[in-house]
Coordinates of C-alpha atoms in Angstrom, one line a residue:
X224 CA 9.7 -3.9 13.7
X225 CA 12.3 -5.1 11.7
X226 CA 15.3 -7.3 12.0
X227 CA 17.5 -9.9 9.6
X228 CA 15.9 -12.1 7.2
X229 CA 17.5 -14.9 4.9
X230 CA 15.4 -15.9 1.9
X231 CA 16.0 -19.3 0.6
X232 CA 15.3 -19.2 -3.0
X233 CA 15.8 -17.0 -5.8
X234 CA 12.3 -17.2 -8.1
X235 CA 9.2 -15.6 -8.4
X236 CA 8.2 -15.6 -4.7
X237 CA 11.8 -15.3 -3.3
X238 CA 12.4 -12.3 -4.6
X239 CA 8.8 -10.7 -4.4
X240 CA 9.5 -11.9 -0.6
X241 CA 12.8 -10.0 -0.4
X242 CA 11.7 -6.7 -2.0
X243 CA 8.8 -7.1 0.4
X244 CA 10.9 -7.5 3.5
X245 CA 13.1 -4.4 2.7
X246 CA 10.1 -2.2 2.6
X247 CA 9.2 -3.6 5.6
X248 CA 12.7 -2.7 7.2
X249 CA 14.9 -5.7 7.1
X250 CA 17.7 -6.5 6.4
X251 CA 17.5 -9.7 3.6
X252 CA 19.9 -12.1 2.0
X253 CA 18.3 -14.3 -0.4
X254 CA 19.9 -17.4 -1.0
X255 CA 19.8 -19.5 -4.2
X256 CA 21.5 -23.1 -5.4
X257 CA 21.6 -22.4 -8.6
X258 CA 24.8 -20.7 -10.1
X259 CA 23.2 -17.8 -12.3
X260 CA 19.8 -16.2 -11.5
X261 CA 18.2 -16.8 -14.7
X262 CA 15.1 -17.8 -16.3
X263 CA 13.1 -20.7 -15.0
X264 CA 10.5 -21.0 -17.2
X265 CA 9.3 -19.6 -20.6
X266 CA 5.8 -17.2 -19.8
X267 CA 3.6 -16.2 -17.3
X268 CA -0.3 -14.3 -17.3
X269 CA 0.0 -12.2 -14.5
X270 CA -4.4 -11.5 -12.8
X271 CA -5.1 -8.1 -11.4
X272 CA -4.3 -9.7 -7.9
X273 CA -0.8 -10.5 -8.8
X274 CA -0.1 -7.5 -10.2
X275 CA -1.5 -5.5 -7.2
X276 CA 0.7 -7.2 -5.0
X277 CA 3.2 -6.3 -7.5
X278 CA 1.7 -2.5 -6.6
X279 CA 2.4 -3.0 -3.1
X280 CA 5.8 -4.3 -3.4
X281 CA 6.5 -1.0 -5.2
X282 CA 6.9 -2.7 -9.0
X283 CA 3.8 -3.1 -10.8
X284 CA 4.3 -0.1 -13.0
X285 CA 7.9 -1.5 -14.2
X286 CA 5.9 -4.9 -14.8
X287 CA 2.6 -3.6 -16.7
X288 CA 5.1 -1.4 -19.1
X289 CA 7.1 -4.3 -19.9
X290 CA 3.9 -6.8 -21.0
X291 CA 1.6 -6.5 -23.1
X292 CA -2.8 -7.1 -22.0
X293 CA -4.3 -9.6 -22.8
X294 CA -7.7 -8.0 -24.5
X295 CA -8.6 -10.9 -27.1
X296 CA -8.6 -15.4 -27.4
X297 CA -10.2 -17.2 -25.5
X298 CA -10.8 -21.2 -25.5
X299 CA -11.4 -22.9 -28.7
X300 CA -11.6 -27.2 -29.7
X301 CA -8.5 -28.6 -31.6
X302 CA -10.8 -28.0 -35.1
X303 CA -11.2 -24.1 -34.3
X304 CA -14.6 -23.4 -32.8
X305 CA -14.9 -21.0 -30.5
X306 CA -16.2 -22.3 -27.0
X307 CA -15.5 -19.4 -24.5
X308 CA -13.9 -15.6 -25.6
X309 CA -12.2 -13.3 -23.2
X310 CA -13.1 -10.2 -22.9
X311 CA -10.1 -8.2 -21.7
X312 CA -11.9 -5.0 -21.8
X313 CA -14.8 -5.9 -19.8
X314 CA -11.8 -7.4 -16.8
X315 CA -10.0 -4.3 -17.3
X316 CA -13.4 -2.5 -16.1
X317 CA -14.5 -4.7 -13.5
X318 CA -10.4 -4.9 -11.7
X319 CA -8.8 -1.8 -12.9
X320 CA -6.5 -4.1 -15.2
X321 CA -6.6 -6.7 -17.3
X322 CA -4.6 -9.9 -17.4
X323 CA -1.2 -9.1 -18.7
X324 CA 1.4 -11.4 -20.3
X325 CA 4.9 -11.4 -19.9
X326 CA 7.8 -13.5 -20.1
X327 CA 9.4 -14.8 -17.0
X328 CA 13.0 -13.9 -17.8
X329 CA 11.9 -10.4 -17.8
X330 CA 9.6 -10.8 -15.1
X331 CA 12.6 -12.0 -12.8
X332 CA 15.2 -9.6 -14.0
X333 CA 12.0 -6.5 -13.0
X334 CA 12.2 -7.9 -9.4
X335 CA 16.1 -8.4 -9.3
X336 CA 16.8 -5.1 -10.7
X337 CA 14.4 -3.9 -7.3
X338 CA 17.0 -5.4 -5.1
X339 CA 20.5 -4.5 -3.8
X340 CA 22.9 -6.7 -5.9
X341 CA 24.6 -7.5 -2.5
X342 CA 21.6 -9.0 -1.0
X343 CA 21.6 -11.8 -4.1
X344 CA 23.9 -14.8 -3.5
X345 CA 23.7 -17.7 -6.2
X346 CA 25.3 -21.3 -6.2
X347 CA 24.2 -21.6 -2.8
X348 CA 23.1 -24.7 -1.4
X349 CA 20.9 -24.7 2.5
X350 CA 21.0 -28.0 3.8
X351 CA 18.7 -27.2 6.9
X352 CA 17.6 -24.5 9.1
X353 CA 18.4 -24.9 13.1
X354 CA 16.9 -23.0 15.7
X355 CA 19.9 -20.9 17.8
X356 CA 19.8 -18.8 21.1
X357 CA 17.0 -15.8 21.8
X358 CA 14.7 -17.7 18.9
X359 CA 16.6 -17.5 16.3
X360 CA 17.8 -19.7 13.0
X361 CA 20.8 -20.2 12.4
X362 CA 21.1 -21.3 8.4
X363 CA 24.2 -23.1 6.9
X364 CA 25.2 -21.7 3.3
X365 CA 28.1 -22.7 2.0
X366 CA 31.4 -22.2 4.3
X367 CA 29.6 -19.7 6.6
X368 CA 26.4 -19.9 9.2
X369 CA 24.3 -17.2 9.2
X370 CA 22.1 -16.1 11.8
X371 CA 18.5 -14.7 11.1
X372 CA 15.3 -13.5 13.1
X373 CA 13.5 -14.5 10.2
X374 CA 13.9 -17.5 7.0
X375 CA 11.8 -17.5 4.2
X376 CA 11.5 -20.5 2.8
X377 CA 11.0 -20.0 -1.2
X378 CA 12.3 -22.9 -2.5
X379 CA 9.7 -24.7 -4.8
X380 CA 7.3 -27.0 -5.3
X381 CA 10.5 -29.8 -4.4
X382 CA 10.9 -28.1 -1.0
X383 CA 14.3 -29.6 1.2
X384 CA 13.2 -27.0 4.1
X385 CA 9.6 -28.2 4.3
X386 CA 10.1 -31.7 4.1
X387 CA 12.3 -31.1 7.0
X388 CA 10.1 -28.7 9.1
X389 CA 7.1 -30.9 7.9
X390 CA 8.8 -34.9 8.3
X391 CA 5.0 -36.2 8.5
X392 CA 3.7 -34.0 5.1
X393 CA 3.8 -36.9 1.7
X394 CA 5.1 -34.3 0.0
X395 CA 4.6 -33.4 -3.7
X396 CA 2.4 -35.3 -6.0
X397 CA 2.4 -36.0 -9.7
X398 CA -0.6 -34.2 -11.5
X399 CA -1.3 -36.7 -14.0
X400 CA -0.1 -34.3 -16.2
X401 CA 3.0 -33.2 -17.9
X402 CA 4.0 -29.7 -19.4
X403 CA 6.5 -28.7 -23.1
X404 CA 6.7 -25.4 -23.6
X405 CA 9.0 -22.2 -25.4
X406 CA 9.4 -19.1 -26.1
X407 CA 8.8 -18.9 -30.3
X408 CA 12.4 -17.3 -32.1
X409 CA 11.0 -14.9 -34.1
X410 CA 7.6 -12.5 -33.9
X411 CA 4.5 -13.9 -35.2
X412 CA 1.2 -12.1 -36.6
X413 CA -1.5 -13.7 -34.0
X414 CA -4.8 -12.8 -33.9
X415 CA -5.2 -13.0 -30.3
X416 CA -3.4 -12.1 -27.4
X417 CA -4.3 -15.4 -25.3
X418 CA -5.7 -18.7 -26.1
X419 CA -6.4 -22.3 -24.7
X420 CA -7.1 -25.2 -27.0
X421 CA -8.8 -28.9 -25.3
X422 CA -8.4 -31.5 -26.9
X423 CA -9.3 -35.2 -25.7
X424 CA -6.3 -35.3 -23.1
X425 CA -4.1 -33.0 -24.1
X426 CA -4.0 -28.6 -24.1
X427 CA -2.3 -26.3 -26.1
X428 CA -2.1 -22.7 -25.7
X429 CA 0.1 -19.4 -26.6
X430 CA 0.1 -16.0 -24.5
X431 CA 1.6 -13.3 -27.0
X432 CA 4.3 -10.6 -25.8
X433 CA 4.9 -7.3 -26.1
X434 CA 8.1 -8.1 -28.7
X435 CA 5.7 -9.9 -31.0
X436 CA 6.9 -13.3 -29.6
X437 CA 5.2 -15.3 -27.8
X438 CA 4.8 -18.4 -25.5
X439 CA 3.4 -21.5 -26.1
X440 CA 2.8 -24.6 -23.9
X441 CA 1.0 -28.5 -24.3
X442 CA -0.1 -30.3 -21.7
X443 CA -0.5 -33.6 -22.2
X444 CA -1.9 -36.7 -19.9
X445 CA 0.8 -38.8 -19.3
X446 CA 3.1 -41.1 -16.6
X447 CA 5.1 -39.3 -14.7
X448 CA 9.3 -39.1 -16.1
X449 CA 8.3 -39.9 -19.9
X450 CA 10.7 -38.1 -22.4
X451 CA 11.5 -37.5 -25.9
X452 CA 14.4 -37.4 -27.9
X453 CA 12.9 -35.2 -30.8
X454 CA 10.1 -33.4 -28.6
X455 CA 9.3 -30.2 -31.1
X456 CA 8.7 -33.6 -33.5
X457 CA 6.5 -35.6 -31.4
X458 CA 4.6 -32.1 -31.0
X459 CA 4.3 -31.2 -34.5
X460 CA 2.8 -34.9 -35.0
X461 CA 0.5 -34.7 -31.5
X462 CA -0.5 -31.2 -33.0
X463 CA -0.4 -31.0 -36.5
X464 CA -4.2 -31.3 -37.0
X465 CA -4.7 -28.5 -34.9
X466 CA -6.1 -25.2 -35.8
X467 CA -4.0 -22.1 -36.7
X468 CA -1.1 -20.7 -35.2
X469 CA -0.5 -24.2 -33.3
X470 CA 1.5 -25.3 -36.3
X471 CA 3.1 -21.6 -37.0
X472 CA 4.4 -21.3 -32.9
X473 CA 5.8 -24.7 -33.3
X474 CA 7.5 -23.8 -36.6
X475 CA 9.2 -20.4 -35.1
X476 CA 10.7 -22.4 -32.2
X477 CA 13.7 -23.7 -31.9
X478 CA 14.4 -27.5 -30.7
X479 CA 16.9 -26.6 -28.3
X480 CA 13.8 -24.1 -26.8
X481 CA 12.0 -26.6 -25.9
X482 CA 11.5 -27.1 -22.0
X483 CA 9.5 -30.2 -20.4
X484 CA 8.7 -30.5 -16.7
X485 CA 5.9 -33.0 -14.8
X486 CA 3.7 -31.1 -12.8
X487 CA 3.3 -31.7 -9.1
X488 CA 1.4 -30.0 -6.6
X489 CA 0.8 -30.5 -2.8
X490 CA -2.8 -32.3 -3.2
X491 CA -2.5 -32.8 0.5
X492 CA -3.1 -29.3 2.2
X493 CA -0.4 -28.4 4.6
X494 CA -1.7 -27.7 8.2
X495 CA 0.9 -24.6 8.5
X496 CA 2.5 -21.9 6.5
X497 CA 5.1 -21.6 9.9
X498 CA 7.4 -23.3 11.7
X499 CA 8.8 -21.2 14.2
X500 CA 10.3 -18.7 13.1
X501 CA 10.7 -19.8 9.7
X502 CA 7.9 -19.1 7.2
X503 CA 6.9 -21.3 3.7
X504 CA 6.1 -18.9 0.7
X505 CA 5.2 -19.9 -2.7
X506 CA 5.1 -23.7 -4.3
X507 CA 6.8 -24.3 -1.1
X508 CA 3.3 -23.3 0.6
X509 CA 0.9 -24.1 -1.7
X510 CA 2.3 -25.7 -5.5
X511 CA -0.8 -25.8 -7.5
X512 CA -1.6 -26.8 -10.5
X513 CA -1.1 -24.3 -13.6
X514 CA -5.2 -24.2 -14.8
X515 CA -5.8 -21.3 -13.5
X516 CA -3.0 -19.2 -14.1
X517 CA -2.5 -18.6 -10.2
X518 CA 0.6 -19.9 -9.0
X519 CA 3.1 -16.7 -9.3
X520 CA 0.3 -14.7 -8.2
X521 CA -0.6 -16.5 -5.2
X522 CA 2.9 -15.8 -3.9
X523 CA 2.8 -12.6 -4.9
X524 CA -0.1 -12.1 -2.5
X525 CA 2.0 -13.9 -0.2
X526 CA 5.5 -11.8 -0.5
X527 CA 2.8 -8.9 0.1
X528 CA 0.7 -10.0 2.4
X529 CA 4.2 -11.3 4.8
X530 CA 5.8 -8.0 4.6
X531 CA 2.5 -6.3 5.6
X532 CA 2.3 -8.3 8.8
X533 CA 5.8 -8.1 9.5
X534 CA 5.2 -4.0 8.8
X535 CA 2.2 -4.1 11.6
X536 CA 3.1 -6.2 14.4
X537 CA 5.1 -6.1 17.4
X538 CA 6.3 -9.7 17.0
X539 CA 7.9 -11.8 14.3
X540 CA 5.3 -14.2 16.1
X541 CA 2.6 -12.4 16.2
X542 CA 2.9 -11.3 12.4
X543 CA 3.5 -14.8 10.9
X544 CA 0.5 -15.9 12.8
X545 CA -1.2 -13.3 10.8
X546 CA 0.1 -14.4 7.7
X547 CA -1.0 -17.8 8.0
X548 CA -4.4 -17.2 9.2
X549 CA -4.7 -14.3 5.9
X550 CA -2.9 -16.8 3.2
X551 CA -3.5 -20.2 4.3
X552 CA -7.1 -20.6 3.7
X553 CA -7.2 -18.7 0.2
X554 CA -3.7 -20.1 -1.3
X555 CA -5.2 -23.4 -0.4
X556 CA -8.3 -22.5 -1.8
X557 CA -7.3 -21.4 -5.0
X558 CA -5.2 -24.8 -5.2
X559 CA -8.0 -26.5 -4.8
X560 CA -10.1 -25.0 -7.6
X561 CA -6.9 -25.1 -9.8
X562 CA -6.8 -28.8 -9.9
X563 CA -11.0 -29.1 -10.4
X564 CA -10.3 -26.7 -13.5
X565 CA -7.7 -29.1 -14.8
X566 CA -10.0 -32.3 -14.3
X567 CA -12.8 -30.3 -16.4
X568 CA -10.0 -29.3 -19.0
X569 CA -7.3 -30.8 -20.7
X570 CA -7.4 -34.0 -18.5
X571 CA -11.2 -35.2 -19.8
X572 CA -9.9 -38.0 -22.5
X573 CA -13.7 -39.3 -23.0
X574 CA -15.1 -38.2 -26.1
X575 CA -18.8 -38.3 -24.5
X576 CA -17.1 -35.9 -21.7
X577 CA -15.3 -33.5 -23.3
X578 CA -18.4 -32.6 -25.6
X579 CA -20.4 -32.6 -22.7
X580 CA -17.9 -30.2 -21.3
X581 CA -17.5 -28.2 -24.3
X582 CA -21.3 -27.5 -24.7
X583 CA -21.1 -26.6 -21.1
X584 CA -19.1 -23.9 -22.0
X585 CA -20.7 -22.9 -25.1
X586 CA -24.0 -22.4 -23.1
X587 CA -22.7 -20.5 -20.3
X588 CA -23.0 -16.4 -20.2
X589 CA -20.4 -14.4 -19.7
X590 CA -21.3 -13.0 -16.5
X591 CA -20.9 -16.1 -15.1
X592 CA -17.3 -17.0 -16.5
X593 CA -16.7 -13.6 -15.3
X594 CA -17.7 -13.9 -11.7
X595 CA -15.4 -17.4 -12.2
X596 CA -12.4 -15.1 -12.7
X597 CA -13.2 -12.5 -10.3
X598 CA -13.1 -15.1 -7.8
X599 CA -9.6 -15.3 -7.4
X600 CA -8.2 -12.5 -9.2
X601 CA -10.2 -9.7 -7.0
X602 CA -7.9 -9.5 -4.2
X603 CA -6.8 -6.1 -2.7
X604 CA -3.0 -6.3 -0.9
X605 CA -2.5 -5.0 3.2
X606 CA -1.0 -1.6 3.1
X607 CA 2.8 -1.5 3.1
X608 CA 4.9 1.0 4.1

């Protein structure tokens, strides 16, 4: 089966979706309102599930050469003690791969560069999808209509198309929490390739890359909309107390580097990935919260898991029934366990709580932090073409 698809949004899932799609034997357009396809974001951990969807789509090798594993870190307090280590090696043994880190720029140039530059159409706005003769949509985008078997909406955590397919849904939600982050200037000599740091209300954390760079972000507990005019200054006095490299990664980055973004999610679960013939993919679906590293890997899984089912059945019907039942319940899932790991992190402000919570993790062995990552990140992709 295969037919004409319009993809509405250019990220992560967007373009996994596309790439997907063509595989499958579509014809795609992806669609995007922003004038240049550029980065988003500053770094991304990509689990063994992401990156076998990434296998499937026909990219993973292109991805794993470009990052660099994450073998060593782990989760320490804001004075330096240890309360958790990774151990990359024993992931790589357990999943075939370990975590890899990798900057998103790259990340999205990888997927474009798997695309026709034809099928990639920027400063495009959709308004609204409308449902046209012999079930099909009919999408406005710009000073044309376009006509499609098939939309994919990948268009965030913001979503214009599911608020419209979905008029009853509340929407996105504030987290509670609020993200800064950047890509440092310059290489630095780190110790580790990946570490988290609680504090009482507030995280900080750096994922080194293959270029000797690396990302860092804080998360802090805040109100919603709150910004600074010096922000690398009111996070050099927030973390200057902190252990080693947090002072060094703020010190190789420049002001202008520094982004700052609220984090929402969809706390209430949608009842549907599908509306007709249009499908929701990504944040759209499912925004989570970031505590588990799982949001570009869920739609991974679902730009892989899509193209599968549009690959195996005889109906566009039939197949995005598929793909809901297969992605609804585990995206939703994840989401779920995402925002439990955040209230057991960084947003714990009660001294009695978080040293309850860090001798919690102290205690704990590390097959049982390990069966808490296998969880989520052992997930084996539908056969594509």
């Amino acid at each position: 089966m295969g037919g004409t698809a319009v993809v509405v949004g250019g990220g992560i899932g967007g373009l996994a979706a596309a790439i997907g799609l063509r595989r499958a034997g579509w014809d795609v357009g992806v669609l995007e309102r922003a004038g240049t396809l550029t980065d988003a974001g500053a770094g991304i951990s990509l689990h063994a599930n992401g990156l076998r969807a990434l296998d499937a789509l026909g990219v993973g090798a292109a991805v794993r050469a470009a990052a660099r594993p994450q073998y060593t870190g782990g989760t320490r307090t804001p004075g330096g003690r240890w309360l958790a280590a990774m151990d990359g090696a024993a992931l790589e043994r357990a999943l075939g791969t370990p975590i890899v880190g990798i900057r998103r720029a790259e990340l999205h140039r990888l997927l474009r560069a798997a695309l026709p530059p034809e099928c990639l159409h920027v400063g495009v706005t959709v308004p609204g999808v409308y449902r046209s003769a012999a079930g099909r949509v009919r999408v406005p985008a710009g000073d044309e209509v376009l006509e499609a078997d098939l939309v994919v909406a990948a268009d965030g955590v913001g979503s214009r198309l599911r608020g419209l397919l979905f008029p009853g849904h509340p929407g996105p939600a504030y987290s509670g929490s609020t993200v800064l982050r950047a890509v440092t200037d310059r290489p630095l000599e780190l110790r580790t390739d990946f570490e988290l740091t609680w504090g009482e209300g507030a995280e900080f954390g750096h994922i080194a890359f293959a270029d000797g760079r690396a990302e860092w972000h804080a998360v802090l507990t805040a109100p919603p909309g709150v910004r600074h005019a010096d922000p690398l200054g009111m996070l050099r006095r927030r973390f200057g107390g902190w252990h080693d490299p947090i002072p060094a990664l703020l010190d190789a980055t420049r002001p202008e580097a520094v982004l700052h973004h609220d984090i929402h999610e969809l706390a209430t679960p949608l009842r549907s990935f599908v509306a007709g013939r249009v499908v929701l993919l990504g944040d759209a679906a499912h925004a989570m919260t970031p505590n588990l590293g799982q949001g570009a890997c869920q739609a991974l899984e679902d730009a892989a898991t899509l193209a599968a089912a549009l690959a195996a059945e005889t109906s566009v019907g039939s197949a995005l029934a598929r793909y809901d039942a297969e992605r609804r319940p585990r995206a939703q899932a994840v989401a779920r366990a995402a925002r439990q790991a955040g209230r057991m992190g960084q947003q714990l402000s009660r001294p009695l709580a978080v040293a309850l919570r860090n001798t919690a993790l102290r205690i704990t062995p590390s097959r049982v932090a390990m069966r808490a990552i296998l969880r989520h990140a052992d997930w084996t992709p539908p056969a594509l073409p």
